[in-house]
Structure formats: structure tokens, C-alpha cells
């Protein structure tokens, strides 16, 4: 599956393990169900990542956040936006590792995914074939500011308007 970030395509350095077996893997990506056992087997130099469903409760996940280097949030469909909310919660709970969206997203969602805290997107082959990398990169640059606070940069439109009004009142007085 193709992997891309804000700079374009990239090589996936992580090895997927279908179970909890992480022997001889420097960077192992395991399913949520196998995470506990994989963390018990982990050696000091190993990095562990986990693939999670987009409906997992943050209370369950936050217990292991500090032990993870990568979290891949599964998107079953591009129309299922729960992964965006989950990404924001994961970042708000202090996760500083790599956050990956995994599933059939569309290029129009790229800027929002980055703003929610995702570092990269892993696409199914069919999705990547429909929308080339250039389309994703163009879409990422289409939105420079959002209305919500706390996404991406702190220059949301509402705060900019509030600052401009305050500056206008100060200049008038």
C-alpha cells in the first residue's frame, strides 16, 4: 500500500506482524489485539507500532501511548470520519510518535488529516490509482486556515477576525 506524507510518497520502514511475534523486527507494526503480548516481547532497541480501529476508546489507548512509536488509525471508508476525531484525541493526550491514517481516504481529506495530527497516510492501491500523489499534495495546500481552534497552526479564521476587530477598536480610541 502506498504511503505518503506532506512531502509526497515515502518508503514504509515498518514491518507488519499479523500476530504478536516481533522477534528480529526493529520496527514492528502489530494489530491492537496483539499489542499487549508484543510489548511484553519487545527488546530495548525495538520500536513497536499498533494498528487500531477508529472506534477504540481513548481511555484504553492512553495506557500504552508512551510505549508506542507509531499508531495507525484504520479508516474503513472515506466517509467514516471517526479517525479524525481519534487522531486529535491521541495528540491531545501527548502522543508524539508517528500518527498514520490507514484506509481509503480521498485527496480532499489530506489537509484536514494533517491538521488533526496525522503525519502520513497509507492508501489502498485502488485509492492511490484514482488520485495521483500530485493531486494529494495540491489538496494539502488548498486550505491555509481553518475555523476550528487547535488544528494545525494557531491562525484560525475566527481568532484572526477577533484580533482584527480588537486592533480596530484600539486604533479608533
PDB file of C-alpha atoms in Angstrom:
ATOM      1  CA  UNK A   1       0.000   0.000   0.000  1.00  0.00           C
ATOM      2  CA  UNK A   2       1.400   3.422  -0.917  1.00  0.00           C
ATOM      3  CA  UNK A   3       2.428   5.699   1.930  1.00  0.00           C
ATOM      4  CA  UNK A   4       2.547   9.478   1.664  1.00  0.00           C
ATOM      5  CA  UNK A   5       3.185  12.486   3.844  1.00  0.00           C
ATOM      6  CA  UNK A   6       3.128  16.238   3.268  1.00  0.00           C
ATOM      7  CA  UNK A   7       6.208  15.909   1.005  1.00  0.00           C
ATOM      8  CA  UNK A   8       4.922  13.079  -1.216  1.00  0.00           C
ATOM      9  CA  UNK A   9       5.474   9.328  -1.266  1.00  0.00           C
ATOM     10  CA  UNK A  10       7.754   7.644   1.209  1.00  0.00           C
ATOM     11  CA  UNK A  11       9.124   4.201   1.967  1.00  0.00           C
ATOM     12  CA  UNK A  12       7.431   2.327   4.796  1.00  0.00           C
ATOM     13  CA  UNK A  13      10.146   1.284   7.257  1.00  0.00           C
ATOM     14  CA  UNK A  14       7.675  -0.657   9.412  1.00  0.00           C
ATOM     15  CA  UNK A  15       7.107  -4.413   9.143  1.00  0.00           C
ATOM     16  CA  UNK A  16       3.565  -5.629   9.709  1.00  0.00           C
ATOM     17  CA  UNK A  17       3.139  -8.593  12.000  1.00  0.00           C
ATOM     18  CA  UNK A  18      -0.204 -10.359  11.889  1.00  0.00           C
ATOM     19  CA  UNK A  19       0.254 -11.637  15.428  1.00  0.00           C
ATOM     20  CA  UNK A  20       2.303 -10.620  18.396  1.00  0.00           C
ATOM     21  CA  UNK A  21       5.573 -12.065  17.087  1.00  0.00           C
ATOM     22  CA  UNK A  22       8.079  -9.219  16.904  1.00  0.00           C
ATOM     23  CA  UNK A  23      11.327 -11.219  17.054  1.00  0.00           C
ATOM     24  CA  UNK A  24      14.087  -9.828  14.826  1.00  0.00           C
ATOM     25  CA  UNK A  25      11.981  -6.846  13.754  1.00  0.00           C
ATOM     26  CA  UNK A  26      13.459  -3.435  14.515  1.00  0.00           C
ATOM     27  CA  UNK A  27      10.125  -1.704  13.822  1.00  0.00           C
ATOM     28  CA  UNK A  28       7.086  -3.939  14.206  1.00  0.00           C
ATOM     29  CA  UNK A  29       3.522  -2.883  13.448  1.00  0.00           C
ATOM     30  CA  UNK A  30       1.040  -5.160  15.218  1.00  0.00           C
ATOM     31  CA  UNK A  31      -2.756  -5.312  15.400  1.00  0.00           C
ATOM     32  CA  UNK A  32      -4.439  -3.901  18.506  1.00  0.00           C
ATOM     33  CA  UNK A  33      -5.432  -7.380  19.660  1.00  0.00           C
ATOM     34  CA  UNK A  34      -1.763  -8.488  19.751  1.00  0.00           C
ATOM     35  CA  UNK A  35      -0.301  -5.345  21.323  1.00  0.00           C
ATOM     36  CA  UNK A  36      -0.062  -6.489  24.948  1.00  0.00           C
ATOM     37  CA  UNK A  37       1.936  -9.577  24.037  1.00  0.00           C
ATOM     38  CA  UNK A  38       4.119  -7.654  21.564  1.00  0.00           C
ATOM     39  CA  UNK A  39       5.009  -5.092  24.242  1.00  0.00           C
ATOM     40  CA  UNK A  40       5.967  -7.924  26.611  1.00  0.00           C
ATOM     41  CA  UNK A  41       8.293  -9.424  23.962  1.00  0.00           C
ATOM     42  CA  UNK A  42       9.800  -6.072  22.974  1.00  0.00           C
ATOM     43  CA  UNK A  43      13.538  -5.645  23.326  1.00  0.00           C
ATOM     44  CA  UNK A  44      15.195  -2.396  24.363  1.00  0.00           C
ATOM     45  CA  UNK A  45      16.103  -1.349  20.797  1.00  0.00           C
ATOM     46  CA  UNK A  46      12.822  -2.334  19.200  1.00  0.00           C
ATOM     47  CA  UNK A  47      10.122   0.119  18.201  1.00  0.00           C
ATOM     48  CA  UNK A  48       6.507  -1.023  18.367  1.00  0.00           C
ATOM     49  CA  UNK A  49       3.589   0.393  16.419  1.00  0.00           C
ATOM     50  CA  UNK A  50      -0.056  -0.591  16.528  1.00  0.00           C
ATOM     51  CA  UNK A  51      -2.947  -0.652  14.068  1.00  0.00           C
ATOM     52  CA  UNK A  52      -6.117   0.411  15.846  1.00  0.00           C
ATOM     53  CA  UNK A  53      -9.763   0.533  14.838  1.00  0.00           C
ATOM     54  CA  UNK A  54     -11.277   4.005  14.580  1.00  0.00           C
ATOM     55  CA  UNK A  55     -13.808   3.229  17.305  1.00  0.00           C
ATOM     56  CA  UNK A  56     -11.339   2.435  20.100  1.00  0.00           C
ATOM     57  CA  UNK A  57     -11.829   4.316  23.347  1.00  0.00           C
ATOM     58  CA  UNK A  58      -9.026   6.743  24.171  1.00  0.00           C
ATOM     59  CA  UNK A  59      -9.074   5.505  27.791  1.00  0.00           C
ATOM     60  CA  UNK A  60      -7.830   2.096  26.579  1.00  0.00           C
ATOM     61  CA  UNK A  61      -5.218   3.531  24.278  1.00  0.00           C
ATOM     62  CA  UNK A  62      -3.740   6.150  26.579  1.00  0.00           C
ATOM     63  CA  UNK A  63      -2.476   3.415  28.920  1.00  0.00           C
ATOM     64  CA  UNK A  64       0.107   2.380  26.289  1.00  0.00           C
ATOM     65  CA  UNK A  65       0.790   5.640  24.397  1.00  0.00           C
ATOM     66  CA  UNK A  66       4.283   6.145  25.863  1.00  0.00           C
ATOM     67  CA  UNK A  67       5.364   2.678  24.732  1.00  0.00           C
ATOM     68  CA  UNK A  68       4.417   3.219  21.086  1.00  0.00           C
ATOM     69  CA  UNK A  69       6.372   4.782  18.243  1.00  0.00           C
ATOM     70  CA  UNK A  70       3.618   4.620  15.629  1.00  0.00           C
ATOM     71  CA  UNK A  71      -0.173   4.466  15.750  1.00  0.00           C
ATOM     72  CA  UNK A  72      -2.037   3.591  12.555  1.00  0.00           C
ATOM     73  CA  UNK A  73      -5.725   4.523  12.730  1.00  0.00           C
ATOM     74  CA  UNK A  74      -7.869   2.396  10.417  1.00  0.00           C
ATOM     75  CA  UNK A  75     -10.418   4.133   8.204  1.00  0.00           C
ATOM     76  CA  UNK A  76     -12.909   1.549   6.871  1.00  0.00           C
ATOM     77  CA  UNK A  77     -14.315   4.107   4.385  1.00  0.00           C
ATOM     78  CA  UNK A  78     -13.517   7.679   3.362  1.00  0.00           C
ATOM     79  CA  UNK A  79     -16.954   8.709   4.663  1.00  0.00           C
ATOM     80  CA  UNK A  80     -16.221   7.449   8.198  1.00  0.00           C
ATOM     81  CA  UNK A  81     -14.606  10.417   9.955  1.00  0.00           C
ATOM     82  CA  UNK A  82     -14.211   8.949  13.435  1.00  0.00           C
ATOM     83  CA  UNK A  83     -10.480   8.514  12.800  1.00  0.00           C
ATOM     84  CA  UNK A  84     -10.012  12.293  12.543  1.00  0.00           C
ATOM     85  CA  UNK A  85     -11.541  12.828  15.990  1.00  0.00           C
ATOM     86  CA  UNK A  86      -9.481   9.971  17.384  1.00  0.00           C
ATOM     87  CA  UNK A  87      -6.265  11.459  15.954  1.00  0.00           C
ATOM     88  CA  UNK A  88      -6.978  14.753  17.693  1.00  0.00           C
ATOM     89  CA  UNK A  89      -7.600  12.936  20.996  1.00  0.00           C
ATOM     90  CA  UNK A  90      -4.395  10.921  20.627  1.00  0.00           C
ATOM     91  CA  UNK A  91      -2.355  14.101  20.079  1.00  0.00           C
ATOM     92  CA  UNK A  92      -4.156  15.873  22.946  1.00  0.00           C
ATOM     93  CA  UNK A  93      -3.142  13.000  25.255  1.00  0.00           C
ATOM     94  CA  UNK A  94       0.527  13.623  24.499  1.00  0.00           C
ATOM     95  CA  UNK A  95       1.425  11.141  21.767  1.00  0.00           C
ATOM     96  CA  UNK A  96       4.473  12.477  19.899  1.00  0.00           C
ATOM     97  CA  UNK A  97       5.234   9.491  17.697  1.00  0.00           C
ATOM     98  CA  UNK A  98       4.141   8.945  14.120  1.00  0.00           C
ATOM     99  CA  UNK A  99       0.398   9.011  13.562  1.00  0.00           C
ATOM    100  CA  UNK A 100      -0.766   7.258  10.390  1.00  0.00           C
ATOM    101  CA  UNK A 101      -4.189   7.226   8.729  1.00  0.00           C
ATOM    102  CA  UNK A 102      -4.741   3.898   7.010  1.00  0.00           C
ATOM    103  CA  UNK A 103      -7.549   3.317   4.549  1.00  0.00           C
ATOM    104  CA  UNK A 104      -9.415   4.627   1.516  1.00  0.00           C
ATOM    105  CA  UNK A 105      -9.250   8.351   2.204  1.00  0.00           C
ATOM    106  CA  UNK A 106      -9.519  10.867  -0.635  1.00  0.00           C
ATOM    107  CA  UNK A 107      -7.201  13.730  -1.513  1.00  0.00           C
ATOM    108  CA  UNK A 108      -9.739  16.333  -0.348  1.00  0.00           C
ATOM    109  CA  UNK A 109      -9.284  14.996   3.208  1.00  0.00           C
ATOM    110  CA  UNK A 110      -5.484  15.330   3.217  1.00  0.00           C
ATOM    111  CA  UNK A 111      -5.236  18.858   4.649  1.00  0.00           C
ATOM    112  CA  UNK A 112      -7.730  18.008   7.372  1.00  0.00           C
ATOM    113  CA  UNK A 113      -5.877  14.787   8.223  1.00  0.00           C
ATOM    114  CA  UNK A 114      -2.623  16.727   8.616  1.00  0.00           C
ATOM    115  CA  UNK A 115      -4.378  19.386  10.705  1.00  0.00           C
ATOM    116  CA  UNK A 116      -5.824  16.700  13.017  1.00  0.00           C
ATOM    117  CA  UNK A 117      -2.333  15.420  13.762  1.00  0.00           C
ATOM    118  CA  UNK A 118      -1.712  12.704  11.182  1.00  0.00           C
ATOM    119  CA  UNK A 119       1.851  12.581   9.839  1.00  0.00           C
ATOM    120  CA  UNK A 120       1.202  10.197   6.976  1.00  0.00           C
ATOM    121  CA  UNK A 121      -1.492   8.332   5.060  1.00  0.00           C
ATOM    122  CA  UNK A 122      -1.377   4.724   3.940  1.00  0.00           C
ATOM    123  CA  UNK A 123      -3.667   4.153   0.967  1.00  0.00           C
ATOM    124  CA  UNK A 124      -5.050   1.027  -0.627  1.00  0.00           C
ATOM    125  CA  UNK A 125      -3.739   0.534  -4.176  1.00  0.00           C
ATOM    126  CA  UNK A 126      -7.153   1.309  -5.693  1.00  0.00           C
ATOM    127  CA  UNK A 127      -7.355   4.689  -3.914  1.00  0.00           C
ATOM    128  CA  UNK A 128      -3.813   5.614  -4.924  1.00  0.00           C
ATOM    129  CA  UNK A 129      -4.539   4.704  -8.548  1.00  0.00           C
ATOM    130  CA  UNK A 130      -7.571   7.039  -8.671  1.00  0.00           C
ATOM    131  CA  UNK A 131      -5.754  10.060  -7.247  1.00  0.00           C
ATOM    132  CA  UNK A 132      -2.032  10.502  -8.010  1.00  0.00           C
ATOM    133  CA  UNK A 133       0.383  11.934  -5.450  1.00  0.00           C
ATOM    134  CA  UNK A 134       0.388  15.338  -7.177  1.00  0.00           C
ATOM    135  CA  UNK A 135      -3.346  15.628  -6.539  1.00  0.00           C
ATOM    136  CA  UNK A 136      -2.817  14.860  -2.830  1.00  0.00           C
ATOM    137  CA  UNK A 137      -0.070  17.452  -2.490  1.00  0.00           C
ATOM    138  CA  UNK A 138      -2.155  20.087  -4.256  1.00  0.00           C
ATOM    139  CA  UNK A 139      -5.123  19.317  -1.998  1.00  0.00           C
ATOM    140  CA  UNK A 140      -2.935  19.641   1.109  1.00  0.00           C
ATOM    141  CA  UNK A 141      -2.039  23.200   0.118  1.00  0.00           C
ATOM    142  CA  UNK A 142      -5.599  24.307  -0.666  1.00  0.00           C
ATOM    143  CA  UNK A 143      -6.566  25.074   2.932  1.00  0.00           C
ATOM    144  CA  UNK A 144      -4.352  27.603   4.642  1.00  0.00           C
ATOM    145  CA  UNK A 145      -6.502  28.363   7.712  1.00  0.00           C
ATOM    146  CA  UNK A 146      -9.398  26.646   9.446  1.00  0.00           C
ATOM    147  CA  UNK A 147     -12.288  27.832  11.549  1.00  0.00           C
ATOM    148  CA  UNK A 148     -11.643  25.465  14.461  1.00  0.00           C
ATOM    149  CA  UNK A 149      -9.046  26.116  17.129  1.00  0.00           C
ATOM    150  CA  UNK A 150      -6.337  23.596  17.794  1.00  0.00           C
ATOM    151  CA  UNK A 151      -5.889  22.218  14.282  1.00  0.00           C
ATOM    152  CA  UNK A 152      -2.520  22.721  12.669  1.00  0.00           C
ATOM    153  CA  UNK A 153      -1.327  26.284  13.075  1.00  0.00           C
ATOM    154  CA  UNK A 154      -2.945  28.604  15.578  1.00  0.00           C
ATOM    155  CA  UNK A 155      -4.031  31.082  12.918  1.00  0.00           C
ATOM    156  CA  UNK A 156      -7.657  30.076  12.644  1.00  0.00           C
ATOM    157  CA  UNK A 157     -10.028  32.447  10.896  1.00  0.00           C
ATOM    158  CA  UNK A 158     -12.142  33.234  13.962  1.00  0.00           C
ATOM    159  CA  UNK A 159      -9.118  34.292  16.048  1.00  0.00           C
ATOM    160  CA  UNK A 160      -7.801  36.389  13.171  1.00  0.00           C
ATOM    161  CA  UNK A 161     -11.128  38.219  12.934  1.00  0.00           C
ATOM    162  CA  UNK A 162     -11.214  38.760  16.700  1.00  0.00           C
ATOM    163  CA  UNK A 163      -7.670  40.172  16.635  1.00  0.00           C
ATOM    164  CA  UNK A 164      -8.514  42.477  13.709  1.00  0.00           C
ATOM    165  CA  UNK A 165     -11.630  43.792  15.490  1.00  0.00           C
ATOM    166  CA  UNK A 166      -9.645  44.430  18.692  1.00  0.00           C
ATOM    167  CA  UNK A 167      -6.923  46.232  16.718  1.00  0.00           C
ATOM    168  CA  UNK A 168      -9.614  48.349  15.030  1.00  0.00           C
ATOM    169  CA  UNK A 169     -11.113  49.317  18.394  1.00  0.00           C
ATOM    170  CA  UNK A 170      -7.701  50.262  19.768  1.00  0.00           C
ATOM    171  CA  UNK A 171      -6.897  52.367  16.714  1.00  0.00           C
ATOM    172  CA  UNK A 172     -10.281  54.155  16.972  1.00  0.00           C
ATOM    173  CA  UNK A 173      -9.790  55.104  20.605  1.00  0.00           C
TER     174      UNK A 173
END
